[in-house]
Amino acid sequence: MGKAWREAEQFESVRDWPHAAAAFMDIATRAWAKGDLVRTRDAAARAGDAARREDIPAFAAKALKLAWDAGRRGPMDAALLAAVMLDAGEADVALDLVAGVDAGGDVGAQAVVIDVRLGLELSLGLTDAARDDIEALDALDLPGAAVSRVYRQAQLDRLDGELTRADMGFASAVTALGDGPAMAGPRAAALGERGELALLCAALGGGEAVNAVPHFVAAEAGWRSAGRAGPALRAQAWALRARALAGEEVLAAPILGWARDAEERGLPLLAAELAVSWAIAAGDAGGLDAIVEKLARTPLARGRVRVIQAELGARADLDAALDELQPDAPWFARGLRALALREASAGMLAEAEGRIRAFFLDGA
């Protein structure tokens, strides 16, 4: 299998993820048939990683299960499988996979597991658990984990309403990651976070939507450099969303095709987010009821969509949104403002505006 392995590695080296995934999976399948467990687990793991990068989680899960059956059950394998389950829209299952993982004395693996767990906790609004894991990451005192710590702290700061500090954290992560090709994906993720934060601030009256556009454009370029088509389309959709909110005329129709493709690939969260971007760019909330139903397992995302529905003039369950958005201070205030405007409640509106003003006091 020497030649086949070299060919698979060549596909991997040029970020041709679909061919890399297929080539490594072919090697793994043949090795499994011959009882070669070492080659099976190594090839299957690399097939799973390539499939994840190509945004085909069903294939990735199949490959990683084969690696697991062949005996590859370390902390890094659990972290990778958790990332795949998140892509498949099963954040709760993903969190279970890494909840009790023991990396033993491998500090590097422990840092990766904690980082993956942090991402899941923050996406689910489990802020107390996230604070504990940020402390655990600090306690490792691992130089290589410093950027991860800054990035995750910035995400937590955003949920807490520390918006200026959050932006400083994301900007610091972008700088620390540099311009090298190996860090293109992580850098693109941090750039995307800056863009989303800029849009959130604009919605709250603390800036202009157009300020978010350069971050999304740079994020898209970074994801394409990393060979990640799905996240690149996500960044492109967010850029269109930002431009529309800035008053530009945009062609929103292609986003619906991207959303259908994501759904067909088994990427429900990406599909939902693309559909929301279309709704905002097109000014049409008509399809958001279906998105709310699909996001039952991700309450923060669901609550935000309800608020967007209301802001677009559609009927929305804002009482449910406020329950779901308890861990997210800025979006809770945004939802409270939407409810106050709908109910014509001066007292509620004053409370919402007071909360919103507080987010920007540290930047005054």
mmCIF file of C-alpha atoms in Angstrom:
data_model
loop_
_atom_site.group_PDB
_atom_site.id
_atom_site.type_symbol
_atom_site.label_atom_id
_atom_site.label_comp_id
_atom_site.label_asym_id
_atom_site.label_seq_id
_atom_site.Cartn_x
_atom_site.Cartn_y
_atom_site.Cartn_z
ATOM 1 C CA MET A 1 0.000 0.000 0.000
ATOM 2 C CA GLY A 2 3.035 2.289 -0.131
ATOM 3 C CA LYS A 3 2.084 3.944 -3.416
ATOM 4 C CA ALA A 4 -1.558 4.357 -2.373
ATOM 5 C CA TRP A 5 -0.468 5.945 0.910
ATOM 6 C CA ARG A 6 1.836 8.410 -0.870
ATOM 7 C CA GLU A 7 -0.967 9.354 -3.259
ATOM 8 C CA ALA A 8 -3.348 9.923 -0.356
ATOM 9 C CA GLU A 9 -0.781 12.094 1.385
ATOM 10 C CA GLN A 10 -0.286 14.067 -1.818
ATOM 11 C CA PHE A 11 -4.012 14.842 -1.955
ATOM 12 C CA GLU A 12 -3.816 15.849 1.698
ATOM 13 C CA SER A 13 -0.798 18.102 1.145
ATOM 14 C CA VAL A 14 -2.620 20.170 -1.479
ATOM 15 C CA ARG A 15 -5.836 20.266 0.599
ATOM 16 C CA ASP A 16 -7.763 18.174 -1.918
ATOM 17 C CA TRP A 17 -9.922 16.898 0.901
ATOM 18 C CA PRO A 18 -12.488 14.800 -1.042
ATOM 19 C CA HIS A 19 -9.808 12.786 -2.833
ATOM 20 C CA ALA A 20 -7.738 12.523 0.357
ATOM 21 C CA ALA A 21 -10.745 11.230 2.288
ATOM 22 C CA ALA A 22 -11.607 8.657 -0.383
ATOM 23 C CA ALA A 23 -7.999 7.513 -0.783
ATOM 24 C CA PHE A 24 -7.346 7.062 2.924
ATOM 25 C CA MET A 25 -10.705 5.341 3.414
ATOM 26 C CA ASP A 26 -9.875 2.881 0.633
ATOM 27 C CA ILE A 27 -6.576 2.094 2.352
ATOM 28 C CA ALA A 28 -8.330 1.692 5.709
ATOM 29 C CA THR A 29 -11.016 -0.608 4.318
ATOM 30 C CA ARG A 30 -8.490 -2.887 2.634
ATOM 31 C CA ALA A 31 -6.287 -2.932 5.721
ATOM 32 C CA TRP A 32 -9.280 -3.837 7.904
ATOM 33 C CA ALA A 33 -10.079 -6.767 5.617
ATOM 34 C CA LYS A 34 -6.518 -8.018 6.072
ATOM 35 C CA GLY A 35 -6.575 -7.585 9.844
ATOM 36 C CA ASP A 36 -3.959 -4.807 9.787
ATOM 37 C CA LEU A 37 -5.312 -2.763 12.698
ATOM 38 C CA VAL A 38 -2.434 -0.279 12.852
ATOM 39 C CA ARG A 39 -2.816 0.806 9.245
ATOM 40 C CA THR A 40 -6.604 0.694 9.533
ATOM 41 C CA ARG A 41 -6.786 3.110 12.416
ATOM 42 C CA ASP A 42 -4.175 5.487 11.008
ATOM 43 C CA ALA A 43 -5.729 5.651 7.536
ATOM 44 C CA ALA A 44 -9.301 5.818 8.829
ATOM 45 C CA ALA A 45 -8.446 8.665 11.193
ATOM 46 C CA ARG A 46 -6.908 10.655 8.358
ATOM 47 C CA ALA A 47 -9.899 9.885 6.149
ATOM 48 C CA GLY A 48 -12.179 11.188 8.885
ATOM 49 C CA ASP A 49 -10.175 14.375 9.298
ATOM 50 C CA ALA A 50 -10.167 15.036 5.541
ATOM 51 C CA ALA A 51 -13.919 14.395 5.304
ATOM 52 C CA ARG A 52 -14.549 16.797 8.171
ATOM 53 C CA ARG A 53 -12.561 19.483 6.383
ATOM 54 C CA GLU A 54 -14.620 18.849 3.244
ATOM 55 C CA ASP A 55 -17.822 19.260 5.309
ATOM 56 C CA ILE A 56 -19.190 15.742 4.832
ATOM 57 C CA PRO A 57 -19.804 14.676 8.442
ATOM 58 C CA ALA A 58 -21.560 11.385 7.641
ATOM 59 C CA PHE A 59 -18.468 10.147 5.788
ATOM 60 C CA ALA A 60 -16.248 11.527 8.542
ATOM 61 C CA ALA A 61 -18.228 9.752 11.251
ATOM 62 C CA LYS A 62 -18.047 6.454 9.342
ATOM 63 C CA ALA A 63 -14.273 6.759 8.973
ATOM 64 C CA LEU A 64 -13.722 7.734 12.592
ATOM 65 C CA LYS A 65 -15.890 4.852 13.781
ATOM 66 C CA LEU A 66 -13.693 2.480 11.785
ATOM 67 C CA ALA A 67 -10.616 3.994 13.437
ATOM 68 C CA TRP A 68 -12.337 3.591 16.815
ATOM 69 C CA ASP A 69 -13.167 -0.067 16.101
ATOM 70 C CA ALA A 70 -9.518 -0.629 15.155
ATOM 71 C CA GLY A 71 -8.438 0.615 18.583
ATOM 72 C CA ARG A 72 -7.821 4.327 18.057
ATOM 73 C CA ARG A 73 -9.592 5.713 21.128
ATOM 74 C CA GLY A 74 -7.352 8.432 22.473
ATOM 75 C CA PRO A 75 -8.318 11.949 23.600
ATOM 76 C CA MET A 76 -7.469 13.471 20.215
ATOM 77 C CA ASP A 77 -9.778 10.962 18.521
ATOM 78 C CA ALA A 78 -12.601 11.883 20.891
ATOM 79 C CA ALA A 79 -11.981 15.581 20.139
ATOM 80 C CA LEU A 80 -12.091 15.008 16.390
ATOM 81 C CA LEU A 81 -15.260 12.928 16.604
ATOM 82 C CA ALA A 82 -16.842 15.638 18.761
ATOM 83 C CA ALA A 83 -16.037 18.227 16.081
ATOM 84 C CA VAL A 84 -17.758 16.026 13.496
ATOM 85 C CA MET A 85 -20.838 15.590 15.680
ATOM 86 C CA LEU A 86 -21.033 19.363 16.111
ATOM 87 C CA ASP A 87 -20.937 19.787 12.331
ATOM 88 C CA ALA A 88 -23.794 17.282 12.144
ATOM 89 C CA GLY A 89 -25.856 19.455 14.481
ATOM 90 C CA GLU A 90 -25.460 17.307 17.588
ATOM 91 C CA ALA A 91 -23.636 19.643 19.957
ATOM 92 C CA ASP A 92 -25.038 17.881 23.027
ATOM 93 C CA VAL A 93 -23.733 14.508 21.836
ATOM 94 C CA ALA A 94 -20.396 16.101 20.982
ATOM 95 C CA LEU A 95 -20.121 17.520 24.489
ATOM 96 C CA ASP A 96 -20.796 14.094 25.995
ATOM 97 C CA LEU A 97 -17.892 12.695 23.946
ATOM 98 C CA VAL A 98 -15.353 15.061 25.493
ATOM 99 C CA ALA A 99 -16.969 15.619 28.891
ATOM 100 C CA GLY A 100 -14.966 13.040 30.798
ATOM 101 C CA VAL A 101 -11.962 12.445 28.557
ATOM 102 C CA ASP A 102 -8.742 11.781 30.442
ATOM 103 C CA ALA A 103 -5.649 12.734 28.447
ATOM 104 C CA GLY A 104 -3.362 11.346 31.111
ATOM 105 C CA GLY A 105 0.032 13.023 31.073
ATOM 106 C CA ASP A 106 -0.299 14.322 27.510
ATOM 107 C CA VAL A 107 -0.663 18.039 28.210
ATOM 108 C CA GLY A 108 -0.998 18.917 24.521
ATOM 109 C CA ALA A 109 -3.879 16.487 24.031
ATOM 110 C CA GLN A 110 -5.495 17.764 27.207
ATOM 111 C CA ALA A 111 -5.340 21.318 25.859
ATOM 112 C CA VAL A 112 -7.027 20.255 22.603
ATOM 113 C CA VAL A 113 -9.806 18.429 24.459
ATOM 114 C CA ILE A 114 -10.424 21.414 26.736
ATOM 115 C CA ASP A 115 -10.496 23.767 23.750
ATOM 116 C CA VAL A 116 -13.032 21.593 21.909
ATOM 117 C CA ARG A 117 -15.110 21.320 25.060
ATOM 118 C CA LEU A 118 -14.974 25.100 25.521
ATOM 119 C CA GLY A 119 -16.254 25.678 22.010
ATOM 120 C CA LEU A 120 -19.202 23.375 22.675
ATOM 121 C CA GLU A 121 -19.969 24.907 26.079
ATOM 122 C CA LEU A 122 -19.927 28.422 24.655
ATOM 123 C CA SER A 123 -22.142 27.474 21.712
ATOM 124 C CA LEU A 124 -24.666 25.974 24.140
ATOM 125 C CA GLY A 125 -24.497 28.891 26.575
ATOM 126 C CA LEU A 126 -22.946 26.855 29.407
ATOM 127 C CA THR A 127 -20.984 29.833 30.669
ATOM 128 C CA ASP A 128 -20.208 28.539 34.166
ATOM 129 C CA ALA A 129 -18.681 25.367 32.734
ATOM 130 C CA ALA A 130 -16.768 27.488 30.213
ATOM 131 C CA ARG A 131 -15.274 29.623 32.996
ATOM 132 C CA ASP A 132 -14.088 26.471 34.742
ATOM 133 C CA ASP A 133 -12.500 25.164 31.542
ATOM 134 C CA ILE A 134 -10.755 28.473 30.822
ATOM 135 C CA GLU A 135 -9.212 28.171 34.292
ATOM 136 C CA ALA A 136 -8.247 24.572 33.483
ATOM 137 C CA LEU A 137 -6.604 25.741 30.254
ATOM 138 C CA ASP A 138 -4.703 28.408 32.201
ATOM 139 C CA ALA A 139 -3.579 25.823 34.739
ATOM 140 C CA LEU A 140 -1.871 23.794 32.006
ATOM 141 C CA ASP A 141 0.508 26.724 31.471
ATOM 142 C CA LEU A 142 1.135 25.564 27.923
ATOM 143 C CA PRO A 143 2.540 28.257 25.573
ATOM 144 C CA GLY A 144 0.879 26.619 22.573
ATOM 145 C CA ALA A 145 -2.537 27.003 24.198
ATOM 146 C CA ALA A 146 -2.220 30.754 24.748
ATOM 147 C CA VAL A 147 -4.047 31.767 21.562
ATOM 148 C CA SER A 148 -6.820 29.286 22.259
ATOM 149 C CA ARG A 149 -7.252 30.760 25.710
ATOM 150 C CA VAL A 150 -7.453 34.327 24.360
ATOM 151 C CA TYR A 151 -9.941 33.284 21.670
ATOM 152 C CA ARG A 152 -12.236 31.385 24.033
ATOM 153 C CA GLN A 153 -12.084 34.182 26.614
ATOM 154 C CA ALA A 154 -13.141 36.635 23.900
ATOM 155 C CA GLN A 155 -16.125 34.422 23.059
ATOM 156 C CA LEU A 156 -17.088 34.346 26.735
ATOM 157 C CA ASP A 157 -16.605 38.121 27.017
ATOM 158 C CA ARG A 158 -19.048 38.597 24.144
ATOM 159 C CA LEU A 159 -21.694 36.523 25.920
ATOM 160 C CA ASP A 160 -21.071 38.534 29.097
ATOM 161 C CA GLY A 161 -21.536 41.812 27.210
ATOM 162 C CA GLU A 162 -17.878 42.841 27.501
ATOM 163 C CA LEU A 163 -17.925 43.819 23.842
ATOM 164 C CA THR A 164 -14.844 46.044 23.639
ATOM 165 C CA ARG A 165 -12.748 43.487 25.482
ATOM 166 C CA ALA A 166 -14.105 40.717 23.266
ATOM 167 C CA ASP A 167 -13.062 42.561 20.112
ATOM 168 C CA MET A 168 -9.606 43.186 21.550
ATOM 169 C CA GLY A 169 -9.328 39.472 22.276
ATOM 170 C CA PHE A 170 -10.328 38.417 18.767
ATOM 171 C CA ALA A 171 -7.979 41.013 17.259
ATOM 172 C CA SER A 172 -5.150 39.725 19.450
ATOM 173 C CA ALA A 173 -5.839 36.163 18.292
ATOM 174 C CA VAL A 174 -5.748 37.243 14.636
ATOM 175 C CA THR A 175 -2.364 38.907 15.173
ATOM 176 C CA ALA A 176 -0.914 36.017 17.159
ATOM 177 C CA LEU A 177 -1.938 33.463 14.524
ATOM 178 C CA GLY A 178 0.018 35.329 11.835
ATOM 179 C CA ASP A 179 -0.221 34.979 8.075
ATOM 180 C CA GLY A 180 1.188 31.471 7.629
ATOM 181 C CA PRO A 181 -0.828 28.906 5.643
ATOM 182 C CA ALA A 182 -0.935 26.458 8.545
ATOM 183 C CA MET A 183 -2.968 28.918 10.616
ATOM 184 C CA ALA A 184 -5.269 30.073 7.796
ATOM 185 C CA GLY A 185 -8.330 28.317 9.219
ATOM 186 C CA PRO A 186 -7.988 29.435 12.859
ATOM 187 C CA ARG A 187 -7.187 32.971 11.714
ATOM 188 C CA ALA A 188 -10.272 32.974 9.493
ATOM 189 C CA ALA A 189 -12.377 31.841 12.454
ATOM 190 C CA ALA A 190 -11.117 34.749 14.569
ATOM 191 C CA LEU A 191 -11.724 37.200 11.720
ATOM 192 C CA GLY A 192 -15.272 35.902 11.356
ATOM 193 C CA GLU A 193 -15.831 36.409 15.082
ATOM 194 C CA ARG A 194 -14.714 40.030 14.748
ATOM 195 C CA GLY A 195 -17.184 40.508 11.912
ATOM 196 C CA GLU A 196 -20.074 38.975 13.818
ATOM 197 C CA LEU A 197 -19.249 41.086 16.856
ATOM 198 C CA ALA A 198 -19.128 44.240 14.712
ATOM 199 C CA LEU A 199 -22.590 43.424 13.339
ATOM 200 C CA LEU A 200 -23.921 42.763 16.828
ATOM 201 C CA CYS A 201 -22.551 46.106 18.022
ATOM 202 C CA ALA A 202 -24.123 47.856 15.027
ATOM 203 C CA ALA A 203 -27.507 46.293 15.805
ATOM 204 C CA LEU A 204 -27.195 47.622 19.344
ATOM 205 C CA GLY A 205 -26.298 51.112 18.126
ATOM 206 C CA GLY A 206 -22.553 50.889 18.722
ATOM 207 C CA GLY A 207 -21.104 51.180 15.230
ATOM 208 C CA GLU A 208 -21.941 50.684 11.580
ATOM 209 C CA ALA A 209 -22.771 47.423 9.837
ATOM 210 C CA VAL A 210 -20.340 48.230 7.036
ATOM 211 C CA ASN A 211 -17.459 47.934 9.510
ATOM 212 C CA ALA A 212 -18.045 44.173 9.626
ATOM 213 C CA VAL A 213 -17.580 43.624 5.894
ATOM 214 C CA PRO A 214 -13.732 43.647 5.726
ATOM 215 C CA HIS A 215 -13.561 41.021 8.479
ATOM 216 C CA PHE A 216 -15.882 38.677 6.606
ATOM 217 C CA VAL A 217 -14.077 39.218 3.304
ATOM 218 C CA ALA A 218 -10.761 38.360 4.967
ATOM 219 C CA ALA A 219 -12.344 35.370 6.721
ATOM 220 C CA GLU A 220 -13.670 34.026 3.433
ATOM 221 C CA ALA A 221 -10.215 34.319 1.830
ATOM 222 C CA GLY A 222 -8.664 32.551 4.808
ATOM 223 C CA TRP A 223 -11.113 29.672 4.711
ATOM 224 C CA ARG A 224 -10.590 29.239 0.973
ATOM 225 C CA SER A 225 -6.833 29.199 1.537
ATOM 226 C CA ALA A 226 -7.384 26.433 4.092
ATOM 227 C CA GLY A 227 -9.500 24.477 1.595
ATOM 228 C CA ARG A 228 -12.682 24.824 3.677
ATOM 229 C CA ALA A 229 -15.557 25.537 1.286
ATOM 230 C CA GLY A 230 -18.370 25.402 3.865
ATOM 231 C CA PRO A 231 -16.964 27.991 6.270
ATOM 232 C CA ALA A 232 -15.953 30.132 3.267
ATOM 233 C CA LEU A 233 -19.570 30.232 2.073
ATOM 234 C CA ARG A 234 -20.685 31.018 5.607
ATOM 235 C CA ALA A 235 -18.334 34.023 5.704
ATOM 236 C CA GLN A 236 -19.505 35.122 2.256
ATOM 237 C CA ALA A 237 -23.143 34.941 3.383
ATOM 238 C CA TRP A 238 -22.341 36.995 6.477
ATOM 239 C CA ALA A 239 -20.654 39.604 4.264
ATOM 240 C CA LEU A 240 -23.833 39.842 2.170
ATOM 241 C CA ARG A 241 -25.843 40.123 5.380
ATOM 242 C CA ALA A 242 -23.618 42.964 6.577
ATOM 243 C CA ARG A 243 -23.790 44.807 3.265
ATOM 244 C CA ALA A 244 -27.588 44.567 3.224
ATOM 245 C CA LEU A 245 -27.786 45.890 6.773
ATOM 246 C CA ALA A 246 -25.496 48.742 5.701
ATOM 247 C CA GLY A 247 -28.059 49.719 3.078
ATOM 248 C CA GLU A 248 -26.439 48.198 -0.003
ATOM 249 C CA GLU A 249 -28.395 46.279 -2.605
ATOM 250 C CA VAL A 250 -27.169 42.684 -2.630
ATOM 251 C CA LEU A 251 -27.950 39.563 -4.600
ATOM 252 C CA ALA A 252 -29.176 37.253 -1.866
ATOM 253 C CA ALA A 253 -30.619 34.449 -3.991
ATOM 254 C CA PRO A 254 -27.422 32.322 -4.208
ATOM 255 C CA ILE A 255 -27.439 31.879 -0.432
ATOM 256 C CA LEU A 256 -30.513 29.654 -0.680
ATOM 257 C CA GLY A 257 -28.623 27.284 -2.961
ATOM 258 C CA TRP A 258 -25.739 27.182 -0.510
ATOM 259 C CA ALA A 259 -28.187 26.378 2.287
ATOM 260 C CA ARG A 260 -29.759 23.512 0.310
ATOM 261 C CA ASP A 261 -26.307 22.090 -0.431
ATOM 262 C CA ALA A 262 -25.350 22.265 3.256
ATOM 263 C CA GLU A 263 -28.554 20.447 4.196
ATOM 264 C CA GLU A 264 -27.838 17.721 1.641
ATOM 265 C CA ARG A 265 -24.312 17.311 3.037
ATOM 266 C CA GLY A 266 -25.688 16.723 6.531
ATOM 267 C CA LEU A 267 -24.727 20.135 7.930
ATOM 268 C CA PRO A 268 -27.965 21.365 9.541
ATOM 269 C CA LEU A 269 -26.427 24.163 11.617
ATOM 270 C CA LEU A 270 -24.601 25.615 8.625
ATOM 271 C CA ALA A 271 -27.769 25.290 6.533
ATOM 272 C CA ALA A 272 -29.777 27.094 9.213
ATOM 273 C CA GLU A 273 -27.258 29.903 9.513
ATOM 274 C CA LEU A 274 -27.158 30.379 5.753
ATOM 275 C CA ALA A 275 -30.965 30.522 5.674
ATOM 276 C CA VAL A 276 -30.903 33.232 8.346
ATOM 277 C CA SER A 277 -28.330 35.198 6.347
ATOM 278 C CA TRP A 278 -30.625 34.966 3.331
ATOM 279 C CA ALA A 279 -33.601 36.180 5.356
ATOM 280 C CA ILE A 280 -31.664 39.234 6.549
ATOM 281 C CA ALA A 281 -30.082 39.998 3.175
ATOM 282 C CA ALA A 282 -33.435 39.612 1.414
ATOM 283 C CA GLY A 283 -35.487 41.236 4.184
ATOM 284 C CA ASP A 284 -37.806 38.223 4.209
ATOM 285 C CA ALA A 285 -38.508 36.308 7.417
ATOM 286 C CA GLY A 286 -40.887 33.879 5.750
ATOM 287 C CA GLY A 287 -38.735 30.771 6.153
ATOM 288 C CA LEU A 288 -37.513 31.381 9.701
ATOM 289 C CA ASP A 289 -40.279 29.423 11.477
ATOM 290 C CA ALA A 290 -38.811 26.249 9.987
ATOM 291 C CA ILE A 291 -35.338 27.268 11.147
ATOM 292 C CA VAL A 292 -36.587 27.820 14.700
ATOM 293 C CA GLU A 293 -37.945 24.273 14.700
ATOM 294 C CA LYS A 294 -34.636 22.848 13.471
ATOM 295 C CA LEU A 295 -32.639 24.564 16.222
ATOM 296 C CA ALA A 296 -34.348 22.898 19.184
ATOM 297 C CA ARG A 297 -31.029 21.394 20.355
ATOM 298 C CA THR A 298 -29.150 24.703 20.206
ATOM 299 C CA PRO A 299 -31.099 27.159 22.381
ATOM 300 C CA LEU A 300 -28.813 30.181 21.946
ATOM 301 C CA ALA A 301 -28.992 29.979 18.169
ATOM 302 C CA ARG A 302 -32.745 29.430 18.374
ATOM 303 C CA GLY A 303 -33.280 32.453 20.592
ATOM 304 C CA ARG A 304 -31.276 34.679 18.262
ATOM 305 C CA VAL A 305 -33.353 33.592 15.280
ATOM 306 C CA ARG A 306 -36.546 34.448 17.144
ATOM 307 C CA VAL A 307 -35.203 37.969 17.770
ATOM 308 C CA ILE A 308 -34.264 38.340 14.109
ATOM 309 C CA GLN A 309 -37.786 37.262 13.156
ATOM 310 C CA ALA A 310 -39.208 40.059 15.295
ATOM 311 C CA GLU A 311 -36.754 42.629 13.944
ATOM 312 C CA LEU A 312 -37.803 41.690 10.411
ATOM 313 C CA GLY A 313 -41.435 42.331 11.333
ATOM 314 C CA ALA A 314 -42.566 38.713 11.616
ATOM 315 C CA ARG A 315 -44.411 37.003 14.453
ATOM 316 C CA ALA A 316 -41.960 35.572 16.962
ATOM 317 C CA ASP A 317 -42.117 33.973 20.388
ATOM 318 C CA LEU A 318 -40.001 36.554 22.191
ATOM 319 C CA ASP A 319 -40.868 35.223 25.661
ATOM 320 C CA ALA A 320 -39.264 31.924 24.656
ATOM 321 C CA ALA A 321 -36.357 33.839 23.145
ATOM 322 C CA LEU A 322 -35.659 35.616 26.438
ATOM 323 C CA ASP A 323 -35.612 32.258 28.242
ATOM 324 C CA GLU A 324 -33.190 30.834 25.676
ATOM 325 C CA LEU A 325 -30.941 33.900 25.670
ATOM 326 C CA GLN A 326 -30.332 34.141 29.423
ATOM 327 C CA PRO A 327 -26.598 33.308 29.041
ATOM 328 C CA ASP A 328 -26.125 35.849 26.213
ATOM 329 C CA ALA A 329 -26.355 39.360 27.660
ATOM 330 C CA PRO A 330 -26.279 41.378 24.391
ATOM 331 C CA TRP A 331 -28.800 39.201 22.591
ATOM 332 C CA PHE A 332 -31.025 39.109 25.679
ATOM 333 C CA ALA A 333 -31.063 42.922 25.678
ATOM 334 C CA ARG A 334 -31.753 42.916 21.956
ATOM 335 C CA GLY A 335 -34.659 40.525 22.479
ATOM 336 C CA LEU A 336 -35.972 42.602 25.375
ATOM 337 C CA ARG A 337 -35.902 45.700 23.177
ATOM 338 C CA ALA A 338 -37.813 43.864 20.428
ATOM 339 C CA LEU A 339 -40.442 42.735 22.949
ATOM 340 C CA ALA A 340 -40.731 46.268 24.384
ATOM 341 C CA LEU A 341 -41.295 47.732 20.930
ATOM 342 C CA ARG A 342 -43.909 45.112 20.119
ATOM 343 C CA GLU A 343 -45.731 45.642 23.416
ATOM 344 C CA ALA A 344 -45.235 49.435 23.308
ATOM 345 C CA SER A 345 -43.869 49.234 26.861
ATOM 346 C CA ALA A 346 -41.906 52.362 27.781
ATOM 347 C CA GLY A 347 -40.644 50.818 31.006
ATOM 348 C CA MET A 348 -39.412 47.660 29.304
ATOM 349 C CA LEU A 349 -37.780 49.709 26.559
ATOM 350 C CA ALA A 350 -35.974 51.855 29.119
ATOM 351 C CA GLU A 351 -34.634 48.716 30.781
ATOM 352 C CA ALA A 352 -33.449 47.303 27.450
ATOM 353 C CA GLU A 353 -31.775 50.552 26.429
ATOM 354 C CA GLY A 354 -30.105 50.797 29.831
ATOM 355 C CA ARG A 355 -28.652 47.309 29.419
ATOM 356 C CA ILE A 356 -27.444 48.158 25.916
ATOM 357 C CA ARG A 357 -25.767 51.415 26.998
ATOM 358 C CA ALA A 358 -23.837 49.510 29.652
ATOM 359 C CA PHE A 359 -22.199 47.324 26.988
ATOM 360 C CA PHE A 360 -20.437 50.334 25.513
ATOM 361 C CA LEU A 361 -19.423 52.213 28.665
ATOM 362 C CA ASP A 362 -15.984 50.573 28.725
ATOM 363 C CA GLY A 363 -15.381 51.828 25.190
ATOM 364 C CA ALA A 364 -16.367 55.413 25.931
#
